[in-house]
Short mmCIF file of C-alpha atoms and ligand atoms in Angstrom, two decimals:
data_model
loop_
_atom_site.label_atom_id
_atom_site.label_comp_id
_atom_site.label_asym_id
_atom_site.label_seq_id
_atom_site.Cartn_x
_atom_site.Cartn_y
_atom_site.Cartn_z
CA MET A 50 120.46 51.68 -4.51
CA GLY A 51 117.04 52.84 -3.37
CA LEU A 52 118.53 54.00 -0.10
CA LEU A 53 121.20 55.99 -1.87
CA THR A 54 118.75 57.75 -4.19
CA ASN A 55 116.52 58.51 -1.24
CA LEU A 56 119.46 59.92 0.62
CA LYS A 57 120.52 61.95 -2.39
CA ASP A 58 116.97 63.21 -2.78
CA SER A 59 116.64 64.31 0.77
CA ILE A 60 120.05 65.95 0.75
CA SER A 61 119.24 67.95 -2.33
CA ARG A 62 115.85 68.83 -0.89
CA ALA A 63 117.46 70.02 2.33
CA ALA A 64 120.05 71.93 0.33
CA SER A 65 117.41 73.60 -1.77
CA THR A 66 115.40 74.71 1.23
CA LEU A 67 118.60 75.90 2.85
CA PHE A 68 120.11 77.78 -0.02
CA SER A 69 117.87 78.55 -2.93
CA GLU A 70 114.50 79.14 -1.35
CA GLU A 71 114.84 82.33 0.56
CA ASP A 72 111.99 83.53 2.72
CA PRO A 73 109.25 84.72 0.43
CA LYS A 74 109.19 88.48 -0.03
CA ARG A 75 106.10 90.08 1.40
CA ILE A 76 104.55 92.28 -1.27
CA GLY A 77 101.84 94.72 -0.22
CA ILE A 78 99.20 95.73 -2.74
CA TYR A 79 98.33 99.35 -2.00
CA GLY A 80 96.32 102.04 -3.72
CA PRO A 81 93.07 103.99 -3.42
CA PRO A 82 89.71 102.25 -2.85
CA ASN A 83 88.24 100.68 -5.99
CA ALA A 84 91.46 100.70 -8.01
CA GLY A 85 91.21 96.92 -8.49
CA LYS A 86 93.64 95.71 -5.81
CA THR A 87 91.57 92.67 -4.82
CA THR A 88 90.83 91.84 -8.45
CA LEU A 89 94.58 91.85 -9.11
CA ALA A 90 95.44 89.89 -5.95
CA ASN A 91 92.85 87.28 -6.91
CA ARG A 92 94.15 87.04 -10.45
CA ILE A 93 97.73 86.54 -9.27
CA ALA A 94 96.62 83.97 -6.68
CA ARG A 95 94.42 82.11 -9.19
CA ASP A 96 97.09 82.11 -11.90
CA TRP A 97 99.76 80.63 -9.64
CA THR A 98 98.02 78.81 -6.78
CA GLY A 99 94.56 78.01 -8.09
CA ASP A 100 92.53 79.88 -5.48
CA ALA A 101 91.46 83.39 -4.63
CA VAL A 102 92.25 85.91 -1.91
CA GLY A 103 88.92 87.58 -1.19
CA PRO A 104 85.77 89.17 -2.60
CA GLU A 105 85.89 92.06 -5.12
CA SER A 106 83.21 94.70 -5.04
CA HIS A 107 82.10 98.04 -6.42
CA VAL A 108 81.18 99.00 -2.83
CA PRO A 109 84.22 100.84 -1.44
CA HIS A 110 85.96 99.20 1.52
CA GLU A 111 84.92 95.67 0.64
CA THR A 112 88.40 94.65 1.73
CA ARG A 113 88.50 95.80 5.32
CA ARG A 114 91.33 93.69 6.68
CA ALA A 115 94.65 92.99 5.04
CA ARG A 116 94.42 89.53 3.48
CA ARG A 117 97.44 87.44 2.79
CA LYS A 118 98.13 84.71 0.29
CA GLU A 119 101.34 82.98 1.16
CA ASN A 120 103.95 81.26 -0.95
CA VAL A 121 102.78 82.31 -4.37
CA GLU A 122 105.39 80.87 -6.70
CA ILE A 123 105.74 82.79 -9.93
CA GLU A 124 107.81 81.24 -12.69
CA ARG A 125 109.62 83.42 -15.18
CA ASP A 126 112.25 82.21 -17.66
CA GLY A 127 112.74 79.01 -15.71
CA LYS A 128 113.36 80.96 -12.51
CA LYS A 129 111.00 80.89 -9.57
CA VAL A 130 110.18 83.81 -7.33
CA THR A 131 108.16 83.20 -4.21
CA ILE A 132 106.11 86.02 -2.76
CA ASP A 133 103.46 86.49 -0.11
CA ILE A 134 100.84 88.84 -1.46
CA VAL A 135 99.05 91.12 0.96
CA ASP A 136 95.84 92.67 -0.33
CA THR A 137 95.16 95.81 1.71
CA PRO A 138 92.13 98.06 2.11
CA GLY A 139 92.35 101.27 0.09
CA VAL A 140 94.16 103.96 2.01
CA THR A 141 92.19 107.06 2.84
CA THR A 142 92.23 109.85 5.44
CA LYS A 143 88.48 109.79 6.05
CA VAL A 144 85.66 107.29 6.38
CA ASP A 145 82.04 108.39 6.57
CA TYR A 146 79.63 105.60 7.43
CA THR A 147 76.72 107.45 5.83
CA GLU A 148 78.30 106.75 2.44
CA PHE A 149 77.60 103.05 2.98
CA LEU A 150 73.93 103.84 3.54
CA GLU A 151 73.76 104.70 -0.15
CA HIS A 152 74.60 101.07 -0.90
CA ASP A 153 71.39 99.78 0.67
CA MET A 154 72.77 99.11 4.10
CA GLU A 155 71.20 99.48 7.53
CA LYS A 156 72.82 101.97 9.89
CA ASP A 157 74.19 99.23 12.20
CA ASP A 158 75.83 97.48 9.29
CA ALA A 159 77.19 100.72 7.88
CA VAL A 160 78.69 101.71 11.23
CA ARG A 161 80.26 98.28 11.69
CA ARG A 162 81.61 98.34 8.18
CA SER A 163 83.16 101.77 8.61
CA ARG A 164 84.73 100.75 11.91
CA GLU A 165 86.27 97.70 10.25
CA ALA A 166 87.42 99.90 7.38
CA THR A 167 89.22 102.32 9.71
CA GLU A 168 90.90 99.45 11.54
CA GLY A 169 91.95 97.97 8.22
CA VAL A 170 93.48 101.22 6.97
CA ALA A 171 95.33 101.72 10.27
CA GLU A 172 96.65 98.18 9.99
CA ALA A 173 97.70 98.69 6.36
CA MET A 174 99.67 101.82 7.33
CA HIS A 175 101.33 99.88 10.09
CA TRP A 176 102.25 97.06 7.71
CA LEU A 177 103.77 99.58 5.35
CA ARG A 178 106.11 100.87 8.03
CA GLU A 179 107.01 97.51 9.50
CA ASP A 180 106.17 94.44 7.52
CA VAL A 181 106.40 94.68 3.75
CA ASP A 182 109.41 94.13 1.49
CA GLY A 183 107.96 95.66 -1.63
CA VAL A 184 104.87 97.43 -2.91
CA ILE A 185 102.58 97.08 -5.89
CA TYR A 186 100.71 100.38 -6.16
CA VAL A 187 97.49 99.97 -8.13
CA LEU A 188 95.77 102.94 -9.75
CA ASP A 189 92.58 103.13 -11.77
CA SER A 190 93.86 104.61 -15.03
CA ALA A 191 90.40 105.99 -15.82
CA THR A 192 90.56 108.40 -12.86
CA ASP A 193 92.86 111.27 -11.88
CA PRO A 194 95.99 109.78 -10.28
CA PHE A 195 97.10 113.12 -8.89
CA THR A 196 95.43 112.96 -5.48
CA GLN A 197 96.79 113.86 -2.09
CA VAL A 198 96.51 110.30 -0.80
CA ASN A 199 98.42 108.88 -3.78
CA THR A 200 101.16 111.50 -3.56
CA MET A 201 101.44 111.02 0.19
CA LEU A 202 101.48 107.22 0.02
CA ILE A 203 104.04 107.10 -2.74
CA GLY A 204 106.17 109.54 -0.72
CA ILE A 205 105.87 107.27 2.32
CA ILE A 206 106.84 104.21 0.25
CA GLU A 207 109.83 106.05 -1.24
CA SER A 208 111.01 107.18 2.18
CA GLN A 209 111.14 103.52 3.27
CA ASP A 210 113.27 102.69 0.23
CA LEU A 211 110.89 99.89 -0.76
CA PRO A 212 110.86 98.70 -4.36
CA VAL A 213 107.62 99.89 -5.92
CA LEU A 214 105.85 98.97 -9.12
CA ILE A 215 103.00 101.20 -10.28
CA LEU A 216 100.22 99.40 -12.09
CA ALA A 217 97.85 101.36 -14.31
CA ASN A 218 94.74 99.20 -14.08
CA LYS A 219 91.47 99.19 -16.05
CA ILE A 220 93.03 99.84 -19.47
CA ASP A 221 89.96 98.13 -20.93
CA LEU A 222 87.95 101.27 -20.11
CA GLU A 223 87.60 103.93 -22.76
CA GLU A 224 88.53 106.79 -20.41
CA SER A 225 91.75 105.05 -19.43
CA SER A 226 94.97 107.09 -19.71
CA VAL A 227 98.23 105.40 -18.77
CA GLN A 228 100.19 108.49 -19.77
CA ARG A 229 98.43 110.56 -17.11
CA ILE A 230 99.85 108.19 -14.47
CA ARG A 231 103.31 108.25 -16.05
CA ASN A 232 103.23 112.05 -15.92
CA ALA A 233 102.14 112.11 -12.30
CA TYR A 234 104.84 109.68 -11.10
CA PRO A 235 107.67 109.85 -13.65
CA GLN A 236 110.20 108.56 -11.11
CA HIS A 237 108.64 105.08 -11.23
CA GLU A 238 107.96 102.51 -13.89
CA THR A 239 104.27 102.21 -14.77
CA ILE A 240 102.86 98.98 -16.21
CA PRO A 241 99.44 99.04 -17.91
CA LEU A 242 96.99 96.17 -17.36
CA SER A 243 93.43 95.09 -16.96
CA ALA A 244 93.19 92.92 -13.87
CA LEU A 245 89.58 92.18 -14.77
CA GLU A 246 90.21 91.06 -18.36
CA GLY A 247 93.69 89.69 -17.70
CA ASP A 248 95.31 91.99 -20.29
CA ASN A 249 99.10 92.36 -20.20
CA MET A 250 99.54 90.05 -17.21
CA ASP A 251 102.72 88.58 -18.75
CA GLU A 252 104.50 91.90 -18.45
CA VAL A 253 103.13 92.32 -14.92
CA TYR A 254 104.64 88.96 -13.89
CA ASP A 255 107.94 89.77 -15.64
CA LYS A 256 108.16 92.98 -13.65
CA ILE A 257 107.15 91.33 -10.37
CA ALA A 258 109.98 88.83 -10.88
CA GLU A 259 112.39 91.61 -11.80
CA TYR A 260 111.50 93.92 -8.90
CA PHE A 261 110.82 91.47 -6.11
CA GLY A 262 112.70 88.32 -7.09
CA MET B 291 96.45 126.43 21.13
CA ALA B 292 94.98 129.81 21.91
CA GLU B 293 91.71 130.16 23.73
CA VAL B 294 88.89 128.75 21.62
CA LYS B 295 85.92 131.00 21.02
CA ASP B 296 82.42 129.91 20.25
CA PRO B 297 82.68 127.90 17.01
CA ASP B 298 79.48 129.56 15.77
CA ASP B 299 81.48 132.74 15.37
CA GLY B 300 83.51 131.33 12.55
CA VAL B 301 86.32 129.00 11.69
CA GLN B 302 89.54 129.08 13.67
CA ILE B 303 92.78 128.82 11.71
CA ASP B 304 96.04 127.84 13.40
CA LEU B 305 99.21 128.64 11.50
CA ILE B 306 102.04 126.64 13.02
CA SER B 307 105.60 127.67 12.31
CA GLY B 308 108.32 125.23 11.38
CA GLU B 309 110.22 126.43 14.40
CA ARG B 310 107.45 125.42 16.75
CA MET B 311 107.16 121.98 15.14
CA ASP B 312 110.91 121.38 15.28
CA GLY B 313 110.80 121.18 19.04
CA LEU B 314 108.17 118.44 19.08
CA ALA B 315 108.38 114.67 18.86
CA SER B 316 106.39 113.02 16.04
CA MET B 317 103.55 111.91 18.27
CA GLU B 318 103.31 115.37 19.84
CA LYS B 319 102.95 116.93 16.42
CA ILE B 320 100.24 114.44 15.48
CA ARG B 321 98.41 115.03 18.75
CA MET B 322 98.54 118.79 18.30
CA ILE B 323 97.18 118.53 14.74
CA LEU B 324 94.38 116.11 15.60
CA ASP B 325 93.34 118.02 18.73
CA GLY B 326 93.02 121.15 16.61
CA VAL B 327 91.16 119.44 13.79
CA ARG B 328 88.80 117.65 16.15
CA ASP B 329 87.87 121.04 17.60
CA GLY B 330 86.87 122.07 14.09
CA ASN B 331 89.98 124.15 13.38
CA ILE B 332 91.98 124.39 10.20
CA VAL B 333 95.62 123.67 10.92
CA ILE B 334 98.26 125.04 8.59
CA LEU B 335 101.83 123.80 8.95
CA GLU B 336 104.56 125.99 7.58
CA GLU B 337 106.85 123.04 6.96
CA GLY B 338 104.62 119.98 6.78
CA LEU B 339 105.37 116.52 8.12
CA SER B 340 107.90 113.87 7.21
CA PRO B 341 106.59 110.84 5.27
CA ASP B 342 106.86 108.74 8.41
CA GLU B 343 104.82 111.28 10.37
CA GLU B 344 102.24 111.42 7.60
CA SER B 345 101.91 107.67 7.79
CA ARG B 346 101.40 107.83 11.56
CA LEU B 347 98.95 110.70 11.17
CA ILE B 348 96.80 108.52 8.90
CA GLU B 349 97.03 105.60 11.30
CA VAL B 350 96.06 107.64 14.38
CA THR B 351 93.29 109.43 12.46
CA MET B 352 91.79 106.04 11.57
CA THR B 353 91.76 104.92 15.19
CA GLU B 354 89.91 108.10 16.21
CA ILE B 355 87.16 108.11 13.60
CA SER B 356 83.81 107.59 15.22
CA PRO B 357 80.29 107.70 13.75
CA ASP B 358 78.43 111.03 13.91
CA GLU B 359 81.41 112.60 15.67
CA PHE B 360 84.62 112.53 13.66
CA ASN B 361 84.92 111.46 10.01
CA GLY B 362 88.61 111.94 9.61
CA ILE B 363 90.73 114.59 7.99
CA GLU B 364 91.34 116.31 4.73
CA ILE B 365 95.00 117.04 4.12
CA GLU B 366 96.60 118.96 1.28
CA THR B 367 100.19 119.73 0.43
CA TYR B 368 101.81 120.85 -2.75
CA PRO B 369 103.08 117.89 -4.71
CA LYS B 370 106.72 117.09 -4.08
CA SER B 371 109.01 118.42 -6.79
CA GLN B 372 109.45 115.54 -9.16
CA THR B 373 113.23 115.52 -9.37
CA ALA B 374 114.13 112.12 -7.97
CA ASP B 375 117.84 113.09 -7.79
CA ALA B 376 117.20 116.05 -5.56
CA SER B 377 115.23 114.01 -3.05
CA ILE B 378 117.96 111.38 -2.84
CA LEU B 379 120.45 114.16 -2.22
CA ASP B 380 118.18 115.64 0.41
CA ARG B 381 117.94 112.27 2.07
CA LEU B 382 121.69 111.75 2.00
CA MET B 383 122.10 115.10 3.66
CA GLY B 384 119.59 114.09 6.28
CA LYS B 385 117.14 116.74 5.18
CA GLN B 386 113.44 116.05 4.95
CA SER B 387 112.32 116.66 1.42
CA THR B 388 108.80 117.45 2.54
CA GLN B 389 109.11 120.97 3.83
CA LYS B 390 105.96 122.06 2.12
CA LEU B 391 103.09 124.07 3.43
CA THR B 392 100.39 121.63 4.57
CA VAL B 393 96.74 122.30 5.27
CA ILE B 394 94.77 119.90 7.48
CA GLY B 395 91.13 120.18 8.42
CA PRO B 396 88.10 118.15 9.44
CA ALA B 397 86.90 116.05 6.49
CA ASN B 398 83.32 117.24 6.87
CA GLN B 399 84.27 120.93 6.79
CA ILE B 400 86.93 121.31 4.17
CA GLU B 401 86.71 120.60 0.49
CA THR B 402 89.54 120.98 -1.99
CA LEU B 403 88.38 122.96 -4.98
CA HIS B 404 91.57 123.05 -6.95
CA LYS B 405 95.13 121.96 -6.57
CA ASP B 406 98.27 122.07 -8.65
CA GLU B 407 102.02 122.44 -8.09
CA THR B 408 101.73 126.02 -6.92
CA LEU B 409 98.18 126.61 -5.72
CA ILE B 410 95.76 124.96 -3.31
CA SER B 411 92.25 126.32 -3.21
CA ALA B 412 89.88 125.02 -0.56
CA LEU B 413 86.37 125.72 0.63
CA VAL B 414 85.92 125.74 4.39
CA SER B 415 82.48 125.59 5.93
CA ARG B 416 81.31 125.97 9.50
CA LYS B 417 80.27 122.89 11.40
N1 LIG C 165 86.74 97.67 -16.17
C1 LIG C 165 87.52 97.17 -15.20
N2 LIG C 165 87.04 97.04 -13.96
C2 LIG C 165 87.87 96.54 -13.01
C3 LIG C 165 89.21 96.13 -13.29
N3 LIG C 165 89.76 95.69 -12.15
C4 LIG C 165 88.81 95.79 -11.19
N4 LIG C 165 87.65 96.30 -11.70
C5 LIG C 165 86.38 96.56 -11.00
O1 LIG C 165 86.57 97.63 -10.07
C6 LIG C 165 85.79 97.40 -8.89
C7 LIG C 165 86.68 97.41 -7.67
O2 LIG C 165 87.53 96.29 -7.72
P1 LIG C 165 88.25 95.72 -6.41
O3 LIG C 165 89.25 94.71 -6.87
O4 LIG C 165 87.27 95.30 -5.38
O5 LIG C 165 88.99 97.07 -5.94
P2 LIG C 165 89.82 97.36 -4.58
O6 LIG C 165 88.93 98.21 -3.72
O7 LIG C 165 91.02 98.15 -5.05
O8 LIG C 165 90.19 96.05 -3.96
C8 LIG C 165 85.08 96.07 -9.10
O9 LIG C 165 83.77 96.33 -9.56
C9 LIG C 165 85.94 95.39 -10.15
O10 LIG C 165 85.23 94.47 -10.94
C10 LIG C 165 89.68 96.28 -14.65
O11 LIG C 165 90.82 95.95 -15.01
N5 LIG C 165 88.79 96.80 -15.57
MG1 LIG C 166 89.79 95.29 -2.10
#
């Protein structure tokens, strides 16, 4: 009897790895520096795996290399979607090391940090062309979304035909305007949230399951 | 590009026609733009770059940034017209939907003052 149940168990396990569990989709978290990408990545990782992805900071370019959290299983309506989340550095077309000096840093450190930042952005652009299956684009809803980098990046994402979800972060701030983001990118669905406070995360997970499941 | 004069004289502007760009491979376009910008020139493209070329331009720019020498670029184009249908049609017809005048300059010399769907206003300073 025991043998039979064991056999049954292992067959169904093999079957489930063969058929139902596809390779996890690799979801890149993109957006300008300071939008809250790492805060969001950490919240998703903590909610579903128990640990974090990397440090959050008000100093721009804290995330200098793409960081990955693999096999994040998100459960929605009894269904499971498995994703790998990739937290990327904020995309920019310029990096000036002297800006780091304003954050109480020595020149050596600032230069090293800016070099790492440029490598990280280059890597993130490369990932976007080659290695991601979907994109979460995070914007700070308290700032103007209508920047060249945002328009360019969203154009690049669209040209790759990747599914993209726009998240309007920091709705806890008074200056927040989700409508401004909806107006700037009406061709995409925009979901409001506060990654810091955890507001509206249920809808965020529903949409992640819907878009990337 | 044309013979470069003493940069103290002023700021050189290169206006590059769509026709000239058409004959170039993506990496040649990117090289031409970055060589110009690294010499302190403002490069204006009549027809802009494709999204894929923009993505490569960012990537190559990042690899060339170096302290006290090159801080990267400032790039401005008019926003893409927001009719999603039209761009899908363009794509189906194999046409790039990004044929929009594009201005690229050294990040430490160009500052965007104003931008909307129909106007880009920038301040250019000497080195
Ligand atoms: N008020 C508010 N602050 C946030 C929110 N999400 C992130 N932040 C803050 O914004 C700053 C940048 O966050 P971080 O996640 O490092 O941004 P990243 O550069 O996009 O990775 C940090 O000081 C965060 O605490 C939010 O929902 N509300
Ligand atoms: Mg970060």
